[in-house]
Short mmCIF file of C-alpha atoms in Angstrom, two decimals:
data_model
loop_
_atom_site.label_atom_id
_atom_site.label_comp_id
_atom_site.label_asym_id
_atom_site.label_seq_id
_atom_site.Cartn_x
_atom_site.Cartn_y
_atom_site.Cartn_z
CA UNK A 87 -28.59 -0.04 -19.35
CA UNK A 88 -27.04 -2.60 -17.10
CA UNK A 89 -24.71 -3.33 -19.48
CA UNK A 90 -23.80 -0.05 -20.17
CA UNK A 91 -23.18 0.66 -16.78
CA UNK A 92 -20.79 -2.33 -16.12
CA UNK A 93 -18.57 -0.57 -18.96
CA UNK A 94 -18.89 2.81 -17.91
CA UNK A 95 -17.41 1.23 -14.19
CA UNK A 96 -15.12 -0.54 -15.90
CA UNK A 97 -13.81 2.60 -17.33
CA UNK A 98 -13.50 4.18 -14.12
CA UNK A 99 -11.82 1.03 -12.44
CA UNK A 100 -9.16 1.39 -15.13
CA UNK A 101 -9.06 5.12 -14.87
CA UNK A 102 -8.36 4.54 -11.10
CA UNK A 103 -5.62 1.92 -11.76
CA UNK A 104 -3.80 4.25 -13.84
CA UNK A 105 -3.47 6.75 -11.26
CA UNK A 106 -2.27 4.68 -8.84
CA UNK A 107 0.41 3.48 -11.53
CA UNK A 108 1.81 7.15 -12.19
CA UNK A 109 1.59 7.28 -8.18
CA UNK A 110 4.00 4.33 -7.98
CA UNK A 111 6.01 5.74 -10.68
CA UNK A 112 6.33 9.15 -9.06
CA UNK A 113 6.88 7.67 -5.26
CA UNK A 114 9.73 4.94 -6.95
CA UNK A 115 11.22 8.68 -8.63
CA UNK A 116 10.95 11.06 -5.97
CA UNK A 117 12.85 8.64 -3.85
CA UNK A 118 15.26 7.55 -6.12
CA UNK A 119 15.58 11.64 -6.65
CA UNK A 120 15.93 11.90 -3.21
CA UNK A 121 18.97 9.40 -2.29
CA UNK A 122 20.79 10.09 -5.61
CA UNK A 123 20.27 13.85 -6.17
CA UNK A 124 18.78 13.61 -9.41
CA UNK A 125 17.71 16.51 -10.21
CA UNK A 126 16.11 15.94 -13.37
CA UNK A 127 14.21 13.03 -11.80
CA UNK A 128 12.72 14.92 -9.55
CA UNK A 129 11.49 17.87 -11.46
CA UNK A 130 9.82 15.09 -14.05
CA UNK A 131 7.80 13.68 -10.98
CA UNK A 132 6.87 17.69 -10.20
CA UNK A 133 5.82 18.01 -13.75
CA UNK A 134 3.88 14.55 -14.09
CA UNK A 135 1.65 15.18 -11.20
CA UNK A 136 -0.33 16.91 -13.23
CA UNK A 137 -1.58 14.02 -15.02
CA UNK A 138 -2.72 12.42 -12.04
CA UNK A 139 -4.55 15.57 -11.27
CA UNK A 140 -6.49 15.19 -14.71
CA UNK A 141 -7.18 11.96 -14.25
CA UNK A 142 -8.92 12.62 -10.76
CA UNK A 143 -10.80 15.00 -12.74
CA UNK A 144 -11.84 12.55 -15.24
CA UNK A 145 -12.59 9.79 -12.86
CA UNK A 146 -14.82 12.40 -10.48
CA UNK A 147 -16.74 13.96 -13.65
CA UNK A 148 -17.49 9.92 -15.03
CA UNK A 149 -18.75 9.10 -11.36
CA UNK A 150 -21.48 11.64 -11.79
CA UNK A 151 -22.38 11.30 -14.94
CA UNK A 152 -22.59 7.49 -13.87
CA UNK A 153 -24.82 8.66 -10.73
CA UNK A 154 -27.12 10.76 -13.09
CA UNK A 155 -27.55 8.90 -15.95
CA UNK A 156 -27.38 5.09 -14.13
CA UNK A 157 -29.02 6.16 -10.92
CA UNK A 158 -27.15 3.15 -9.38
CA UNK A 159 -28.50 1.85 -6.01
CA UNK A 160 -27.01 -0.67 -3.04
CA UNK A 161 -23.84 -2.57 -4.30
CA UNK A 162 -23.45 -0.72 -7.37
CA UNK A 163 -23.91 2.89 -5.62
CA UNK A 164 -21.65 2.18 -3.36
CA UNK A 165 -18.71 1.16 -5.98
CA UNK A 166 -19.19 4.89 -7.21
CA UNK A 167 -19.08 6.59 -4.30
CA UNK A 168 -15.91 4.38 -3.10
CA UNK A 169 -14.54 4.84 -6.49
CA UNK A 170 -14.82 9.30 -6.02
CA UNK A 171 -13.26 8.58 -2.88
CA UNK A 172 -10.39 7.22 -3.85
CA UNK A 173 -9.75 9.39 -6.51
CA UNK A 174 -9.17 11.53 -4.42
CA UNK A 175 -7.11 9.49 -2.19
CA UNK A 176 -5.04 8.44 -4.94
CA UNK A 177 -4.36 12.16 -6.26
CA UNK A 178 -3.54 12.88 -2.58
CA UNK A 179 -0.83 10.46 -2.53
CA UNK A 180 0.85 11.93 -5.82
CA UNK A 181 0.73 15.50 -3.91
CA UNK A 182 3.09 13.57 -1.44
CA UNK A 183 5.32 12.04 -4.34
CA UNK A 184 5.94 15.48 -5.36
CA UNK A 185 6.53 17.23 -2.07
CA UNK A 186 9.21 14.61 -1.76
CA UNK A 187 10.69 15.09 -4.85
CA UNK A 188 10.57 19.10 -3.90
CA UNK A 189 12.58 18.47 -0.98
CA UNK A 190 15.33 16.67 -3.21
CA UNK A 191 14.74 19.62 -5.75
CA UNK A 192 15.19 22.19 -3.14
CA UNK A 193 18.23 20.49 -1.36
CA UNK A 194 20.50 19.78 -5.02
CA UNK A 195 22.94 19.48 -5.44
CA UNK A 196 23.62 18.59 -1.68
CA UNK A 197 21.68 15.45 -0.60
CA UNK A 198 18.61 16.39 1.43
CA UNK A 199 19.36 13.63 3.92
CA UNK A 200 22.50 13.54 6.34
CA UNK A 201 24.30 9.83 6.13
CA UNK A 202 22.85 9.53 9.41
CA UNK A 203 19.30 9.55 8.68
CA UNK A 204 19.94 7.73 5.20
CA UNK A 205 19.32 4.51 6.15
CA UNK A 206 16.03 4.88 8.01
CA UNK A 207 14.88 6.66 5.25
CA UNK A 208 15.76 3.83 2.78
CA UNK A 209 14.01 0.97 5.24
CA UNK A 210 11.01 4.54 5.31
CA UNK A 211 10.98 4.07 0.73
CA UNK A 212 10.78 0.56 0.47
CA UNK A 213 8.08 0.42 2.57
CA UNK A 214 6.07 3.38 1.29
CA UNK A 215 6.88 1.91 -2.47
CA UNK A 216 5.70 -1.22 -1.05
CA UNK A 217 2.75 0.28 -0.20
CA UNK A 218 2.31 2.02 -3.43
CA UNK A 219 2.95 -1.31 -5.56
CA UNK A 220 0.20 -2.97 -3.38
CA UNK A 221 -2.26 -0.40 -4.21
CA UNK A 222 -1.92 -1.06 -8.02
CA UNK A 223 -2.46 -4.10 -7.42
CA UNK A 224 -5.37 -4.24 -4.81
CA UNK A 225 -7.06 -2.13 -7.27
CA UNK A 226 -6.69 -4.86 -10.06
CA UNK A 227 -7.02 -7.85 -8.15
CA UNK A 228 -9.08 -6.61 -5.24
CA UNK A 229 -7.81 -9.13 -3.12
CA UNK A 230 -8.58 -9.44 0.70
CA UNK A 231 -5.13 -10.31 1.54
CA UNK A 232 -3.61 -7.50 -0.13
CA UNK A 233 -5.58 -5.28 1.42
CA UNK A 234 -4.46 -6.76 4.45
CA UNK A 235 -0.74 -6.23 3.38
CA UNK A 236 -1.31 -2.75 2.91
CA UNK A 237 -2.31 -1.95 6.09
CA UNK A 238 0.58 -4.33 7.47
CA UNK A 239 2.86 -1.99 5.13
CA UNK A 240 1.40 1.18 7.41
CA UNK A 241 1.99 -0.07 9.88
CA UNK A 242 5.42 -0.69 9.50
CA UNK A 243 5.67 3.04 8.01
CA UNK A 244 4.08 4.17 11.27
CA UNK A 245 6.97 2.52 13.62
CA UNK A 246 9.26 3.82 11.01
CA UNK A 247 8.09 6.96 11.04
CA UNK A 248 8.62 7.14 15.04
CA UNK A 249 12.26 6.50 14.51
CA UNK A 250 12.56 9.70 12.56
CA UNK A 251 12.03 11.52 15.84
CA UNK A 252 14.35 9.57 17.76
CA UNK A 253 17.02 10.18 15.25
CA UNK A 254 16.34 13.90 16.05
CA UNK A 255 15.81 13.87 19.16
CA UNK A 256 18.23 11.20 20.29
CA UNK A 257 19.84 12.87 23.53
CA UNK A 258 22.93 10.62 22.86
CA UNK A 259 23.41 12.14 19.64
CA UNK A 260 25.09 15.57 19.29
CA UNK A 261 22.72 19.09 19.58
CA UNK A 262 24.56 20.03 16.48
CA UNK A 263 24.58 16.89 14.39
CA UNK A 264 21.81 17.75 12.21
CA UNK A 265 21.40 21.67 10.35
CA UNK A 266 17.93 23.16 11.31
CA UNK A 267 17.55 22.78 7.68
CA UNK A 268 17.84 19.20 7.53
CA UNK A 269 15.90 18.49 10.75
CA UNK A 270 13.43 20.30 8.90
CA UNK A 271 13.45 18.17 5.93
CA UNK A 272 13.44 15.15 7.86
CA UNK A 273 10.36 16.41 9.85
CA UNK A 274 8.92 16.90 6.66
CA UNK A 275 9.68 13.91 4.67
CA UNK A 276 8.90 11.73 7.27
CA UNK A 277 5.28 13.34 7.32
CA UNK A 278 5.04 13.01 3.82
CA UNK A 279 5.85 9.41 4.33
CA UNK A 280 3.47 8.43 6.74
CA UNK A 281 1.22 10.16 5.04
CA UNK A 282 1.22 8.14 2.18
CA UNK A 283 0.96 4.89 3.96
CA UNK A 284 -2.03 6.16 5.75
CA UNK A 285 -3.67 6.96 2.14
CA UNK A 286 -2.54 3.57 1.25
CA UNK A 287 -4.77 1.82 4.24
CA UNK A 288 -7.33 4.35 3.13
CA UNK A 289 -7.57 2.59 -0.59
CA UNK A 290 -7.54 -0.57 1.25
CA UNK A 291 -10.37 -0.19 4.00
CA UNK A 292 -12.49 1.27 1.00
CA UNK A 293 -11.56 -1.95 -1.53
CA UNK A 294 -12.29 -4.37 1.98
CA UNK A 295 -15.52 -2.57 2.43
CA UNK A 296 -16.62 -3.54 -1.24
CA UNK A 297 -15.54 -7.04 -1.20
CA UNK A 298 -15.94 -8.05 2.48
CA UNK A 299 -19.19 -5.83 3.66
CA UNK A 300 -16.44 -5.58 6.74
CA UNK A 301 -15.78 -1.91 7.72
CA UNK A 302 -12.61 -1.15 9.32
CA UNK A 303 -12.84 1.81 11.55
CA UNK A 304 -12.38 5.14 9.59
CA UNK A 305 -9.26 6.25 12.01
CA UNK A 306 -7.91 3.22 12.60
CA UNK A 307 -4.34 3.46 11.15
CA UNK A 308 -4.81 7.37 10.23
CA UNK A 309 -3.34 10.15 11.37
CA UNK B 183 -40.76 13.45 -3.09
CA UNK B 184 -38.98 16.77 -4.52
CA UNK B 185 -39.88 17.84 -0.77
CA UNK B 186 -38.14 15.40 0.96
CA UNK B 187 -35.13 15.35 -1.02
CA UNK B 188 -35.25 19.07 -0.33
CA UNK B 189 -35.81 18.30 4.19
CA UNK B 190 -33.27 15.69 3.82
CA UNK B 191 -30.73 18.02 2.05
CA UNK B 192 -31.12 21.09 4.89
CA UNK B 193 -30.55 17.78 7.27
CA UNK B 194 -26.97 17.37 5.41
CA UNK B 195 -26.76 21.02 5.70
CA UNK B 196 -27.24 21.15 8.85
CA UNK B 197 -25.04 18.48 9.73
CA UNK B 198 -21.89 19.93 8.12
CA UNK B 199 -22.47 23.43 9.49
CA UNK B 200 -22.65 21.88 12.89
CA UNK B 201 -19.27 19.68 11.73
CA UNK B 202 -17.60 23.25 11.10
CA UNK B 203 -18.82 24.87 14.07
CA UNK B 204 -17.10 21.81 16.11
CA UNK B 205 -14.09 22.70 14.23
CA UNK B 206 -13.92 26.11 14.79
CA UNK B 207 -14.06 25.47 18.18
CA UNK B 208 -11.40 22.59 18.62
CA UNK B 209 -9.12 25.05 16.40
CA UNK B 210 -9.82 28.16 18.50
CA UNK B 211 -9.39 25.51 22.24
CA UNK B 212 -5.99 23.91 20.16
CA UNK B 213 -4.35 27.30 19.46
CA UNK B 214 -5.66 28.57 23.14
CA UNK B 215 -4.20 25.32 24.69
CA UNK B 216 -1.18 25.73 22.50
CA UNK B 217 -0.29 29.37 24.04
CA UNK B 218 -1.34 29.06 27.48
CA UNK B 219 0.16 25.44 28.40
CA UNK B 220 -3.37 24.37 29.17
CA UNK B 221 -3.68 20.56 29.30
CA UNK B 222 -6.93 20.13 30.07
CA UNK B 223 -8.25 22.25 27.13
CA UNK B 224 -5.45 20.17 24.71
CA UNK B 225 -7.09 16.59 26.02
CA UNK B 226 -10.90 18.23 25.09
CA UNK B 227 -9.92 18.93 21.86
CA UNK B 228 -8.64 15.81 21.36
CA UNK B 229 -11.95 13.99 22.80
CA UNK B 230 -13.97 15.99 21.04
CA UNK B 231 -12.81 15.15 17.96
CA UNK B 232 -14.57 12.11 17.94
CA UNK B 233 -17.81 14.17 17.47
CA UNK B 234 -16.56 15.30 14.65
CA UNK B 235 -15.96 11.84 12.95
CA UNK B 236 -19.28 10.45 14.20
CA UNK B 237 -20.95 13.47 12.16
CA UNK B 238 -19.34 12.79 9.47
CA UNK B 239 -19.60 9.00 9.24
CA UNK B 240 -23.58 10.76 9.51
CA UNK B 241 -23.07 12.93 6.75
CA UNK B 242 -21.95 10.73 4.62
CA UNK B 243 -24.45 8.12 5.12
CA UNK B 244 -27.16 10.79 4.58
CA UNK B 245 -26.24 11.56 1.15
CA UNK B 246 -25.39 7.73 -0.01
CA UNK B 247 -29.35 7.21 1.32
CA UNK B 248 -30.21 10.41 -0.78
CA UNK B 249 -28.20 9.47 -3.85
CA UNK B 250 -30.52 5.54 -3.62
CA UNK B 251 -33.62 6.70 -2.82
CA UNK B 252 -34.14 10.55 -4.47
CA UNK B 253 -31.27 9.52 -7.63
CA UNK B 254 -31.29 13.58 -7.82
CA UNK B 255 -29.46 14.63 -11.12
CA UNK B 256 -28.01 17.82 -12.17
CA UNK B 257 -27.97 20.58 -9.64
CA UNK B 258 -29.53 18.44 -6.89
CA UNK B 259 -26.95 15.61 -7.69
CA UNK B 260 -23.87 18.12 -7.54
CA UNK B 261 -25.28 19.49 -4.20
CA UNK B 262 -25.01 15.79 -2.88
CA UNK B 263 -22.07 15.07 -3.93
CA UNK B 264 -20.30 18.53 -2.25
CA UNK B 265 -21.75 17.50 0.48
CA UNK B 266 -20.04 14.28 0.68
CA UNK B 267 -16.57 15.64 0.17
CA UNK B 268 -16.96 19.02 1.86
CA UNK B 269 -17.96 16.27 5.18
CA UNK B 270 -14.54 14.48 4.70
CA UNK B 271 -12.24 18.18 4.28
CA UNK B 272 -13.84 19.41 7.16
CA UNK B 273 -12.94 16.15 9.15
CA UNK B 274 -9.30 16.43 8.15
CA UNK B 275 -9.32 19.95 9.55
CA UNK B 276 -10.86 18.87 12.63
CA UNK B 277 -7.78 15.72 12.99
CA UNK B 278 -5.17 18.71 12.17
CA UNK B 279 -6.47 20.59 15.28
CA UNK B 280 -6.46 17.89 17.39
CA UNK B 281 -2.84 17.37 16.13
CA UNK B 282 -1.88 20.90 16.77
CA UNK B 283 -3.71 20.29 20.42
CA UNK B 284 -1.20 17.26 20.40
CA UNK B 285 1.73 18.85 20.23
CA UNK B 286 0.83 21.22 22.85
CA UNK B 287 -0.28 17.80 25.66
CA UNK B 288 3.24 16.44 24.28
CA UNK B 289 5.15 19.08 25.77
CA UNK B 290 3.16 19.87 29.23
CA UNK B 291 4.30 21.76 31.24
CA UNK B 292 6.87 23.54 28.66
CA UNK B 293 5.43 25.45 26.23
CA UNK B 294 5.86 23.85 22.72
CA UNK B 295 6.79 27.16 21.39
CA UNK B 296 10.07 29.33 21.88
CA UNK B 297 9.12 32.73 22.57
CA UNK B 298 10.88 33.69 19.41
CA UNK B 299 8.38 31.92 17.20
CA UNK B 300 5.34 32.84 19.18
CA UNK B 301 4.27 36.21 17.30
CA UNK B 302 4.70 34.56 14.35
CA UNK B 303 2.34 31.60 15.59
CA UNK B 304 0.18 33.95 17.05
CA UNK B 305 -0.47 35.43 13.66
CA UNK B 306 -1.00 32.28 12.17
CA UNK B 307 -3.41 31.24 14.89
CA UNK B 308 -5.54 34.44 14.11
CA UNK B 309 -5.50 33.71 10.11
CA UNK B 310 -6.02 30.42 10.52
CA UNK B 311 -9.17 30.81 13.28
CA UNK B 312 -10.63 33.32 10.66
CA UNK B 313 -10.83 30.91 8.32
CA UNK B 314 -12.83 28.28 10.63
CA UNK B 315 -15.13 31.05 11.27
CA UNK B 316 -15.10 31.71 7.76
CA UNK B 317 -15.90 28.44 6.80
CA UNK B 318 -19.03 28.24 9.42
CA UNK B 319 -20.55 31.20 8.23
CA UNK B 320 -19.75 30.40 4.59
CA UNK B 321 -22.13 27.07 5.05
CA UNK B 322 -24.90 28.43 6.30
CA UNK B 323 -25.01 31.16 3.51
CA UNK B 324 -23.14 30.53 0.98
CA UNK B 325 -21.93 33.83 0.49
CA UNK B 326 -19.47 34.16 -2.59
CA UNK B 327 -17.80 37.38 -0.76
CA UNK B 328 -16.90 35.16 2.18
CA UNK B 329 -15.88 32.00 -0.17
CA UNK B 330 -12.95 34.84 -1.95
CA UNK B 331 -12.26 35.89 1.99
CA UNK B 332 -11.41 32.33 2.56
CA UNK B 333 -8.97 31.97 0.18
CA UNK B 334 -7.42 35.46 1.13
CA UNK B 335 -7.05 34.24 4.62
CA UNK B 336 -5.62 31.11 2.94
CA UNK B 337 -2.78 33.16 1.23
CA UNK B 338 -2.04 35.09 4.17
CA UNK B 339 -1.80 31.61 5.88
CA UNK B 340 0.61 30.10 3.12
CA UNK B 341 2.84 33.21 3.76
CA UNK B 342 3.29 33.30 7.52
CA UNK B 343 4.31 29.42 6.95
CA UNK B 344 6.97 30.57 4.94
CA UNK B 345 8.11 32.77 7.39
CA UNK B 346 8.15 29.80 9.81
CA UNK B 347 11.30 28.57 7.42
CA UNK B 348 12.80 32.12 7.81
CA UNK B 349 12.51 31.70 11.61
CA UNK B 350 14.14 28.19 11.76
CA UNK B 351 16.58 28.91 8.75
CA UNK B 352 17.62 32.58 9.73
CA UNK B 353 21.58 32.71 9.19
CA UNK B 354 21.85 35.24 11.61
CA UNK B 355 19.66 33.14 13.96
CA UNK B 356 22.08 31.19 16.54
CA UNK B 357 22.37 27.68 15.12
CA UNK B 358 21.01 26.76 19.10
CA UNK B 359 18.49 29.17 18.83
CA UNK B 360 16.33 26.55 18.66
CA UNK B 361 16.64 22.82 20.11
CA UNK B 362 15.76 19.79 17.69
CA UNK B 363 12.35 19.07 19.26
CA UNK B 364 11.42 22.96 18.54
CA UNK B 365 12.47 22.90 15.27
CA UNK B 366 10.64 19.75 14.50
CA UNK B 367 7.40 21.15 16.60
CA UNK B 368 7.73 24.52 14.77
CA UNK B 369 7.83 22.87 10.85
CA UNK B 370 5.06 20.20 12.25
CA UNK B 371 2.81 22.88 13.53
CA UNK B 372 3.41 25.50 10.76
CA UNK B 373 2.07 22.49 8.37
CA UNK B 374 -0.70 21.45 10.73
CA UNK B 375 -2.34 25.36 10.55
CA UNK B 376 -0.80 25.65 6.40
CA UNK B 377 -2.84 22.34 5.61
CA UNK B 378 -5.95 23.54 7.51
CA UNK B 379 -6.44 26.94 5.53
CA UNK B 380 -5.88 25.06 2.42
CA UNK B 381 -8.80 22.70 3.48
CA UNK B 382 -10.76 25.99 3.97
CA UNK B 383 -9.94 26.77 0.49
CA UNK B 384 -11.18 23.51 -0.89
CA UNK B 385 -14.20 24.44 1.47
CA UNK B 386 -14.78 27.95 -0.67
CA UNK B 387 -14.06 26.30 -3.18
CA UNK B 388 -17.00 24.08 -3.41
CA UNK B 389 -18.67 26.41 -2.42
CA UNK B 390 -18.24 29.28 -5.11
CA UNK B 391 -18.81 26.31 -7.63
CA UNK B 392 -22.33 25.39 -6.09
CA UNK B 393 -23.48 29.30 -6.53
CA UNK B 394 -21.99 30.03 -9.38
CA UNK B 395 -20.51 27.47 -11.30
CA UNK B 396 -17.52 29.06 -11.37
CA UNK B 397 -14.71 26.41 -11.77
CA UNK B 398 -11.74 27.15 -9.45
CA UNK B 399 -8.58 24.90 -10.10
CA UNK B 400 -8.52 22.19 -7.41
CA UNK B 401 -4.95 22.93 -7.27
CA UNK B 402 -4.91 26.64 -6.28
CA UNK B 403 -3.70 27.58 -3.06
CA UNK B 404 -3.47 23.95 -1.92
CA UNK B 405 -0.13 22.17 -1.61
#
């Protein structure tokens, strides 16, 4: 039974570390889609989304059949129930992949991004694909430090994601430097951003809850 | 011990009905706070949502306490698990009001709205504070009517947010119409109230599936 049970888990650990590698893949896309107008690029990570969806799916309907069949308790209950959480985390952050790559869609063939806001938003990527390559491999290695990292990462996005508004709002910089369209888009993206790094410390409080018994404060780090 | 699974469930019950009721009334103080430049009601909302969290962080200890000590299967185990995830949607709704009541302290004394996009929001405000009633009243009884009502309000929802792009967008709209900080309040907010009704829709969703095992793609309606 206990045996059984340790494979059935494993199953779901691996199940969980393949969504967060199509999430990496589709964050990595959608923002290469986004800063080279890739069209095709980004209507791949639209269509792939769906198999993160499937494998949320497949990852909730194992957790209960776990739950019935195992009727885990104390440690082992609480991988499960961390392990339906981040599914849904995970499939959460591929929602925000594809957003992206709708902006970059919606915008082609003109970039979605004025040259002015490019470079933020490149410093904005590698951080958020930072933060996507860490979960992939928090998930595997479950390491403390990582988890750490990711919430460093966040961070980071967080400040980031403040300079978005100064960009817009910057008093110094012309009423009419930026369309309504692309002040729109920037809103957006940098939302979808944060957003992601905020799912990203999400993963990594749950994963430091399971390894460390420490819990980090549900809002701390969200928005 | 079928008895107190069964007093420890209405508990749960309970406990996210009184979660939604807290959330229909930060929504309905945010939006009121939002029209009327009222500070004071914007900083309650934002207290308050604390509440909200607390119950949750309840909720969800509840059921991990059910799921060791009752290991319910089938129906009983589904129930549970709802629960779980119906506690953290209806927390998210309550953060996106106290966003929305965020915007409107951010801009004291001004209003955060132009008058031009005030109808709109004011239509938006009414859809989206019939589906927090909705939602309340759809807990406590589980009514598959109100679940499909829900997602009706949902779609109504998803539409005035497009018009929100009209409004910004409009080419006959003076470029000025709107400054920078309006047009980035005006996309944040119309996402704020767009992502709440789709949370309502999840709501329904799990909902409609409890009663009648009716699958409803976990995708539909929600972006």
């Amino acid at each position: 039974m206990r045996e059984i049970f340790q494979q059935e888990l494993e199953q779901v650990a691996d199940d969980l570390a393949a969504m967060a590698s199509l999430v990496r893949t589709a964050m990595q896309d959608a923002t290469t889609a986004l800063f080279t107008q890739d069209l095709g690029l980004a209507e791949t990570v639209i269509e792939r989304d769906r198999r993160i969806d499937a494998l949320q799916d497949g990852v909730d309907q194992q957790c209960v059949t776990l739950l019935a069949r195992q009727q885990p308790v104390a440690t082992d209950l609480r991988v499960v129930v961390s392990a339906m959480r981040m599914s849904s985390t995970i499939e959460r952050m591929g929602d925000l992949a594809r957003h992206i790559a709708s902006i970059a869609r919606g915008r082609f063939p003109d970039p979605a991004l004025p040259p002015l806001a490019e470079p933020l938003f490149r410093s904005i990527a590698d951080a958020t694909n930072a933060v996507a390559s860490d979960v992939v491999d928090l998930l595997e290695s479950r390491d403390v430090e990582l988890a750490h990292r990711v919430m460093a990462d966040d961070d980071e996005l967080d400040r980031l994601h403040q300079e978005t508004f100064r960009i817009i709002l910057s008093p110094s910089a012309d009423a009419t430097a930026f369309t309504p369209q692309q002040i729109v888009d920037i809103t957006l993206l940098g939302r979808y951003f944060e957003r992601f790094g905020d799912h990203g410390t999400s993963v990594a409080r749950r994963i430091l809850f399971l390894v460390t018994g420490e819990t980090v404060s549900s809002t701390a780090g969200v928005r």
